[in-house]
Amino acid sequence: MKLQRMNRRALTLGALAVSGALALTACGSDDNGGSSSSSSSSTANASSANCGTAKKGQQLLADGSSAQKNAIDAWVKAFSQACGVQINYKGGGSGAGVTSFNQGQLAFAGSDSALKPEEVTASKQVCSGGQGIDLPMVGGPIALGYNVPGVDNLVLDAPTLAKIFDSKITKWNDPAIKALNKSATLPDLKIQAFHRSDESGTTDNFTKYLIATTPANWKYSGGKAWQAKGGQSAAGSAGVAAGVKQTSGAIGYFELSYVGDGVKPVSIDTGASAPVAPSTDSATKDIADAKIVGTGSDLKLQLNYNTKAEGAYPITLVTYEIVCDKGNKADTLPATKAFLTYIASEEGQKVLSTIDYAPIPDAIITKVRSTIASIS
């Protein structure tokens, strides 16, 4: 099934070159932020209209969250074909993206963590008369991927995960793991726990989960930088996933789109009636319970990491696109606004579920569309 999912994802990405213009046609051109099915009645110039005043051949530079890289790549392929705008999204990590944005180097940034107060303050030096804001755009579960020969279905809970990643549990046949996997044959094999070497919103969200659910076993303050001792490190979600794939006995954390081809996902015992596997559906059930806690144009969310709802996967992240509410660079604003309008549209969000991400729930994405329409 995992191989089939990867093949499906590859076919989807390939098909976007054909379907991209259709997706943009459906997302509307009128800067009102809503999805516009009415635009289908005027298809002759729909593609160019959806590009707004973005200039063909223009280039945008963006950087940030590697968690959303696969989603951004899919969106860029469709948008670039329809509008002729080239978007270079590096995916160098949330920390790098926010830093570069606040140095005035990017049209927009991606981050799996909302801007901190000091980062908002710094953004005011770049956003003339405004500030950086958080636009939730991509949802999805943070999967715990593992590579343990002979173990096809692994269940872990928060205390056990905390001890594994804090080097307190070091063998796969540890009694705590056995108690959660009574029917599995667990090997006497050393655990190789992989974490991010770069500053990452994925790290921030994973450790927020541990802090919220098992503070007695995870005594670190959290944040984008990994704090626990021991383990292996790698840059980016792709690097962590590659390390797990190549290392017998490995486990790491990354987005669901990186699971497959020798890497299997852990199901989480949340206290519900059955362990919950990471999926777009189980993540959406958790994101739907999120609350908007940002002020003004900022749409920062508060996720419920401690959920015990049936079928809700608790280790979930939302990636934000970070842009100025006011004071965006005049030369890149039209293309930036057009791209953000597309990815927040109904058609843009539909792309996510085909590549193992979770669309942002309607109540939230509607506010995102309205906010994008107002940026200047």
Short mmCIF file of C-alpha atoms in Angstrom, two decimals:
data_model
loop_
_atom_site.label_atom_id
_atom_site.label_comp_id
_atom_site.label_asym_id
_atom_site.label_seq_id
_atom_site.Cartn_x
_atom_site.Cartn_y
_atom_site.Cartn_z
CA MET A 1 0.00 0.00 0.00
CA LYS A 2 2.83 2.43 0.78
CA LEU A 3 4.43 1.78 -2.63
CA GLN A 4 1.08 2.36 -4.27
CA ARG A 5 0.75 5.65 -2.40
CA MET A 6 4.18 6.76 -3.61
CA ASN A 7 3.32 5.79 -7.18
CA ARG A 8 0.06 7.70 -6.86
CA ARG A 9 1.95 10.75 -5.63
CA ALA A 10 4.37 10.56 -8.55
CA LEU A 11 1.50 10.30 -11.04
CA THR A 12 -0.22 13.24 -9.38
CA LEU A 13 2.84 15.45 -9.64
CA GLY A 14 3.27 14.48 -13.28
CA ALA A 15 -0.34 15.21 -14.04
CA LEU A 16 -0.19 18.68 -12.53
CA ALA A 17 1.46 20.03 -15.66
CA VAL A 18 -1.78 19.17 -17.48
CA SER A 19 -4.24 19.95 -14.71
CA GLY A 20 -2.55 23.07 -13.34
CA ALA A 21 -4.23 25.51 -15.68
CA LEU A 22 -7.59 23.93 -14.91
CA ALA A 23 -6.92 24.23 -11.19
CA LEU A 24 -6.06 27.89 -11.58
CA THR A 25 -9.14 28.46 -13.68
CA ALA A 26 -11.27 27.14 -10.84
CA CYS A 27 -9.66 29.24 -8.13
CA GLY A 28 -10.94 32.58 -9.39
CA SER A 29 -9.30 35.86 -10.22
CA ASP A 30 -11.15 38.46 -8.29
CA ASP A 31 -9.02 38.90 -5.16
CA ASN A 32 -12.05 38.37 -2.94
CA GLY A 33 -10.41 35.43 -1.30
CA GLY A 34 -13.30 33.03 -1.87
CA SER A 35 -13.35 30.06 -4.19
CA SER A 36 -15.04 31.17 -7.38
CA SER A 37 -16.94 28.53 -9.24
CA SER A 38 -18.47 31.38 -11.22
CA SER A 39 -15.16 31.90 -13.03
CA SER A 40 -15.82 28.70 -14.97
CA SER A 41 -18.34 30.61 -17.05
CA SER A 42 -15.52 32.70 -18.54
CA THR A 43 -12.80 30.32 -19.56
CA ALA A 44 -11.24 32.18 -22.51
CA ASN A 45 -8.95 34.34 -20.39
CA ALA A 46 -9.25 32.49 -17.09
CA SER A 47 -5.61 31.42 -16.96
CA SER A 48 -4.18 34.90 -17.49
CA ALA A 49 -6.83 36.43 -15.23
CA ASN A 50 -5.84 34.16 -12.35
CA CYS A 51 -2.28 35.36 -12.69
CA GLY A 52 -3.43 38.84 -11.76
CA THR A 53 -0.83 41.42 -12.74
CA ALA A 54 2.09 39.03 -12.25
CA LYS A 55 4.59 39.47 -15.05
CA LYS A 56 5.42 36.47 -17.19
CA GLY A 57 9.02 35.46 -16.66
CA GLN A 58 9.19 36.98 -13.18
CA GLN A 59 11.10 35.05 -10.54
CA LEU A 60 10.21 34.74 -6.86
CA LEU A 61 12.60 33.50 -4.19
CA ALA A 62 11.18 31.71 -1.16
CA ASP A 63 12.57 29.43 1.53
CA GLY A 64 11.58 27.70 4.73
CA SER A 65 9.78 24.59 5.91
CA SER A 66 11.01 21.38 4.32
CA ALA A 67 7.78 19.79 5.62
CA GLN A 68 5.77 21.51 2.91
CA LYS A 69 8.38 21.15 0.13
CA ASN A 70 6.47 18.41 -1.71
CA ALA A 71 3.28 20.48 -1.57
CA ILE A 72 5.02 23.65 -2.75
CA ASP A 73 6.66 21.75 -5.61
CA ALA A 74 3.26 20.50 -6.79
CA TRP A 75 1.71 23.97 -6.58
CA VAL A 76 4.65 25.66 -8.29
CA LYS A 77 4.47 23.27 -11.23
CA ALA A 78 0.82 24.09 -11.84
CA PHE A 79 1.14 27.83 -11.22
CA SER A 80 4.30 28.28 -13.27
CA GLN A 81 2.78 26.57 -16.30
CA ALA A 82 -0.33 28.73 -16.15
CA CYS A 83 1.32 32.05 -15.35
CA GLY A 84 4.93 31.79 -16.48
CA VAL A 85 6.21 32.87 -13.06
CA GLN A 86 9.26 31.03 -11.76
CA ILE A 87 9.23 30.29 -8.01
CA ASN A 88 12.39 29.00 -6.39
CA TYR A 89 11.46 27.48 -3.02
CA LYS A 90 14.59 26.14 -1.31
CA GLY A 91 12.98 24.23 1.57
CA GLY A 92 15.99 24.85 3.81
CA GLY A 93 14.02 24.64 7.07
CA SER A 94 11.66 26.90 8.97
CA GLY A 95 14.42 28.67 10.88
CA ALA A 96 16.32 29.55 7.71
CA GLY A 97 13.13 30.74 6.03
CA VAL A 98 12.09 33.10 8.82
CA THR A 99 15.62 34.50 9.14
CA SER A 100 15.91 35.16 5.41
CA PHE A 101 12.44 36.70 5.26
CA ASN A 102 13.30 39.10 8.07
CA GLN A 103 16.47 40.04 6.21
CA GLY A 104 14.40 41.08 3.21
CA GLN A 105 15.69 38.31 0.96
CA LEU A 106 12.41 36.49 0.21
CA ALA A 107 9.00 37.15 -1.30
CA PHE A 108 7.51 34.81 1.29
CA ALA A 109 8.67 32.16 3.73
CA GLY A 110 7.27 28.87 5.00
CA SER A 111 7.36 27.86 8.64
CA ASP A 112 5.87 24.99 10.65
CA SER A 113 5.80 27.31 13.66
CA ALA A 114 4.10 30.67 13.90
CA LEU A 115 6.27 33.76 14.22
CA LYS A 116 7.55 34.48 17.70
CA PRO A 117 7.05 38.00 19.13
CA GLU A 118 10.68 38.91 18.50
CA GLU A 119 10.41 37.65 14.93
CA VAL A 120 7.33 39.80 14.37
CA THR A 121 9.26 42.79 15.70
CA ALA A 122 12.14 42.06 13.33
CA SER A 123 9.74 41.76 10.38
CA LYS A 124 8.64 45.37 10.83
CA GLN A 125 12.05 46.45 9.50
CA VAL A 126 11.23 44.70 6.22
CA CYS A 127 7.46 45.23 5.99
CA SER A 128 7.19 48.99 5.51
CA GLY A 129 4.26 50.13 7.63
CA GLY A 130 3.26 46.56 8.45
CA GLN A 131 4.55 43.27 9.84
CA GLY A 132 4.94 39.60 9.05
CA ILE A 133 1.80 37.48 9.43
CA ASP A 134 1.11 33.74 9.57
CA LEU A 135 -1.18 32.19 6.95
CA PRO A 136 -1.95 28.51 7.69
CA MET A 137 -1.80 26.74 4.32
CA VAL A 138 -0.65 23.14 4.63
CA GLY A 139 -1.72 20.57 7.21
CA GLY A 140 -0.53 17.10 7.90
CA PRO A 141 0.61 14.54 10.42
CA ILE A 142 4.17 14.27 11.66
CA ALA A 143 4.79 10.60 11.13
CA LEU A 144 7.16 8.56 13.24
CA GLY A 145 8.81 6.44 10.58
CA TYR A 146 10.77 3.33 11.54
CA ASN A 147 12.96 0.65 9.98
CA VAL A 148 12.88 -2.47 12.14
CA PRO A 149 13.22 -5.79 10.27
CA GLY A 150 10.29 -8.13 10.85
CA VAL A 151 8.05 -5.53 12.51
CA ASP A 152 5.23 -4.38 10.26
CA ASN A 153 2.83 -2.75 12.72
CA LEU A 154 4.39 -0.79 15.55
CA VAL A 155 2.45 1.03 18.27
CA LEU A 156 4.06 3.59 20.59
CA ASP A 157 2.74 6.13 23.08
CA ALA A 158 4.01 9.52 24.23
CA PRO A 159 6.03 8.35 27.27
CA THR A 160 7.77 5.65 25.23
CA LEU A 161 8.52 8.04 22.37
CA ALA A 162 9.98 10.57 24.81
CA LYS A 163 12.27 7.95 26.32
CA ILE A 164 13.36 6.71 22.89
CA PHE A 165 14.29 10.17 21.65
CA ASP A 166 15.94 11.07 24.97
CA SER A 167 18.12 7.92 24.82
CA LYS A 168 16.40 6.39 27.86
CA ILE A 169 15.08 3.40 25.87
CA THR A 170 17.83 2.01 23.65
CA LYS A 171 16.69 -1.44 22.45
CA TRP A 172 13.67 -2.41 20.38
CA ASN A 173 12.82 -5.30 22.70
CA ASP A 174 12.57 -2.99 25.72
CA PRO A 175 9.70 -4.01 28.06
CA ALA A 176 7.90 -0.70 27.50
CA ILE A 177 7.76 -1.31 23.74
CA LYS A 178 6.81 -4.95 24.27
CA ALA A 179 3.86 -3.94 26.43
CA LEU A 180 2.44 -1.91 23.55
CA ASN A 181 3.15 -4.56 20.91
CA LYS A 182 2.30 -7.89 22.51
CA SER A 183 1.88 -9.77 19.24
CA ALA A 184 5.04 -8.45 17.59
CA THR A 185 8.43 -10.15 17.55
CA LEU A 186 10.72 -7.35 18.61
CA PRO A 187 14.45 -7.84 17.93
CA ASP A 188 17.32 -7.28 20.33
CA LEU A 189 18.41 -4.39 18.15
CA LYS A 190 19.81 -0.98 19.04
CA ILE A 191 17.48 1.95 18.46
CA GLN A 192 18.91 4.65 16.18
CA ALA A 193 16.79 7.75 16.77
CA PHE A 194 17.14 10.42 14.09
CA HIS A 195 16.35 14.09 14.67
CA ARG A 196 16.78 17.29 12.69
CA SER A 197 20.19 18.96 12.66
CA ASP A 198 18.76 22.26 11.39
CA GLU A 199 16.22 24.51 13.08
CA SER A 200 12.84 23.09 12.18
CA GLY A 201 9.17 23.69 12.81
CA THR A 202 8.74 19.93 12.54
CA THR A 203 11.00 19.56 15.58
CA ASP A 204 9.07 22.33 17.33
CA ASN A 205 5.72 20.61 16.75
CA PHE A 206 6.97 17.13 17.65
CA THR A 207 8.47 18.34 20.92
CA LYS A 208 5.34 20.39 21.68
CA TYR A 209 3.47 17.11 21.52
CA LEU A 210 5.88 15.49 23.98
CA ILE A 211 5.75 18.49 26.33
CA ALA A 212 1.94 18.54 26.27
CA THR A 213 1.43 14.82 26.75
CA THR A 214 4.31 13.55 28.86
CA PRO A 215 6.09 16.43 30.63
CA ALA A 216 7.50 14.08 33.26
CA ASN A 217 9.46 12.29 30.53
CA TRP A 218 10.34 15.27 28.36
CA LYS A 219 11.84 18.04 30.45
CA TYR A 220 13.14 20.21 27.61
CA SER A 221 11.71 23.63 26.81
CA GLY A 222 11.15 22.87 23.14
CA GLY A 223 11.61 25.05 20.08
CA LYS A 224 12.94 24.70 16.56
CA ALA A 225 16.37 23.47 17.66
CA TRP A 226 16.72 19.88 18.91
CA GLN A 227 17.66 19.83 22.61
CA ALA A 228 17.85 16.20 23.76
CA LYS A 229 21.19 14.40 23.93
CA GLY A 230 22.30 11.50 21.78
CA GLY A 231 20.78 10.11 18.63
CA GLN A 232 21.60 10.74 14.99
CA SER A 233 20.97 13.98 13.13
CA ALA A 234 20.25 14.94 9.53
CA ALA A 235 19.23 18.09 7.68
CA GLY A 236 15.66 18.47 6.50
CA SER A 237 12.79 16.03 6.56
CA ALA A 238 14.22 14.34 3.47
CA GLY A 239 17.55 13.84 5.26
CA VAL A 240 15.93 12.30 8.34
CA ALA A 241 13.79 10.01 6.19
CA ALA A 242 16.84 8.93 4.20
CA GLY A 243 18.72 8.17 7.41
CA VAL A 244 15.88 5.98 8.68
CA LYS A 245 15.61 4.17 5.37
CA GLN A 246 19.33 3.41 5.30
CA THR A 247 19.72 2.37 8.96
CA SER A 248 18.42 -0.85 10.48
CA GLY A 249 16.81 -0.12 13.84
CA ALA A 250 16.18 3.53 13.01
CA ILE A 251 13.25 5.77 13.86
CA GLY A 252 12.71 9.43 12.99
CA TYR A 253 10.05 12.10 12.61
CA PHE A 254 8.95 13.71 9.35
CA GLU A 255 5.87 14.39 7.28
CA LEU A 256 3.69 11.57 5.98
CA SER A 257 4.75 12.23 2.39
CA TYR A 258 8.22 10.93 3.30
CA VAL A 259 6.92 7.55 4.49
CA GLY A 260 7.28 4.60 2.14
CA ASP A 261 9.97 2.60 0.34
CA GLY A 262 11.26 0.78 3.42
CA VAL A 263 10.04 3.27 6.03
CA LYS A 264 6.88 2.34 7.97
CA PRO A 265 4.67 4.61 10.10
CA VAL A 266 4.13 4.19 13.84
CA SER A 267 0.56 4.16 15.16
CA ILE A 268 0.07 6.25 18.30
CA ASP A 269 -1.72 5.05 21.42
CA THR A 270 -3.54 8.23 22.45
CA GLY A 271 -5.81 6.67 25.02
CA ALA A 272 -8.64 6.31 22.49
CA SER A 273 -10.18 2.89 21.88
CA ALA A 274 -7.61 2.06 19.18
CA PRO A 275 -4.15 3.32 18.18
CA VAL A 276 -4.24 5.95 15.44
CA ALA A 277 -2.09 5.81 12.31
CA PRO A 278 -0.98 9.00 10.56
CA SER A 279 -3.16 9.90 7.58
CA THR A 280 -4.63 12.97 5.99
CA ASP A 281 -8.03 12.13 7.48
CA SER A 282 -6.74 11.56 11.02
CA ALA A 283 -4.73 14.79 10.84
CA THR A 284 -7.69 16.79 9.58
CA LYS A 285 -9.72 15.58 12.59
CA ASP A 286 -7.10 17.13 14.85
CA ILE A 287 -6.62 20.36 12.86
CA ALA A 288 -10.37 20.95 12.82
CA ASP A 289 -10.14 21.31 16.59
CA ALA A 290 -7.51 24.07 16.32
CA LYS A 291 -8.24 27.61 17.46
CA ILE A 292 -7.09 30.84 15.82
CA VAL A 293 -5.12 32.69 18.50
CA GLY A 294 -3.39 35.29 16.32
CA THR A 295 -4.52 38.92 16.37
CA GLY A 296 -5.40 41.24 13.50
CA SER A 297 -4.39 39.73 10.17
CA ASP A 298 -2.27 37.07 11.84
CA LEU A 299 -3.88 33.62 11.74
CA LYS A 300 -1.70 31.69 14.16
CA LEU A 301 -3.34 28.45 15.31
CA GLN A 302 -3.32 26.56 18.60
CA LEU A 303 -3.36 22.81 17.96
CA ASN A 304 -4.65 20.17 20.38
CA TYR A 305 -1.67 17.84 20.85
CA ASN A 306 -3.35 16.06 23.75
CA THR A 307 -6.43 14.89 21.87
CA LYS A 308 -8.03 11.57 22.74
CA ALA A 309 -10.75 11.85 20.12
CA GLU A 310 -11.44 8.66 18.20
CA GLY A 311 -9.46 8.56 14.97
CA ALA A 312 -7.61 11.84 15.61
CA TYR A 313 -3.85 11.72 15.10
CA PRO A 314 -2.21 13.91 17.77
CA ILE A 315 1.19 14.77 16.24
CA THR A 316 0.03 17.22 13.63
CA LEU A 317 1.56 20.35 12.18
CA VAL A 318 0.32 23.26 10.16
CA THR A 319 2.73 25.07 7.88
CA TYR A 320 2.29 28.80 7.56
CA GLU A 321 3.20 30.99 4.62
CA ILE A 322 4.73 34.15 6.04
CA VAL A 323 4.23 37.42 4.21
CA CYS A 324 3.89 41.09 5.10
CA ASP A 325 0.36 42.29 5.76
CA LYS A 326 1.48 45.69 4.44
CA GLY A 327 4.72 46.81 2.87
CA ASN A 328 5.47 43.87 0.58
CA LYS A 329 7.96 44.70 -2.17
CA ALA A 330 6.09 46.31 -5.04
CA ASP A 331 7.91 44.31 -7.72
CA THR A 332 7.09 40.89 -6.23
CA LEU A 333 3.70 41.59 -4.62
CA PRO A 334 1.50 40.81 -7.68
CA ALA A 335 3.09 37.40 -8.28
CA THR A 336 3.24 36.58 -4.58
CA LYS A 337 -0.41 37.48 -4.08
CA ALA A 338 -1.47 35.49 -7.15
CA PHE A 339 0.42 32.40 -6.00
CA LEU A 340 -0.94 32.57 -2.46
CA THR A 341 -4.46 33.08 -3.84
CA TYR A 342 -4.09 29.92 -5.93
CA ILE A 343 -2.71 27.67 -3.18
CA ALA A 344 -5.43 28.81 -0.75
CA SER A 345 -8.15 28.23 -3.34
CA GLU A 346 -10.44 25.22 -3.32
CA GLU A 347 -8.57 23.67 -6.24
CA GLY A 348 -5.17 24.41 -4.72
CA GLN A 349 -6.16 22.80 -1.44
CA LYS A 350 -7.53 19.74 -3.25
CA VAL A 351 -4.01 18.97 -4.43
CA LEU A 352 -2.89 18.34 -0.85
CA SER A 353 -4.88 15.19 -0.12
CA THR A 354 -3.48 13.51 -3.25
CA ILE A 355 0.10 13.86 -1.98
CA ASP A 356 -0.35 12.88 1.68
CA TYR A 357 -1.01 16.33 3.15
CA ALA A 358 -4.19 17.52 4.87
CA PRO A 359 -6.19 20.46 3.46
CA ILE A 360 -6.86 23.28 5.90
CA PRO A 361 -10.46 23.03 7.22
CA ASP A 362 -13.00 25.32 5.55
CA ALA A 363 -13.57 27.60 8.55
CA ILE A 364 -9.87 28.47 8.66
CA ILE A 365 -8.97 28.57 4.96
CA THR A 366 -11.86 30.97 4.30
CA LYS A 367 -10.20 33.48 6.63
CA VAL A 368 -6.85 32.86 4.92
CA ARG A 369 -8.35 33.74 1.52
CA SER A 370 -9.82 36.95 2.89
CA THR A 371 -6.51 37.93 4.45
CA ILE A 372 -4.55 37.28 1.23
CA ALA A 373 -6.95 39.55 -0.65
CA SER A 374 -6.07 42.38 1.75
CA ILE A 375 -2.27 42.21 1.70
CA SER A 376 -0.49 45.13 0.10
#
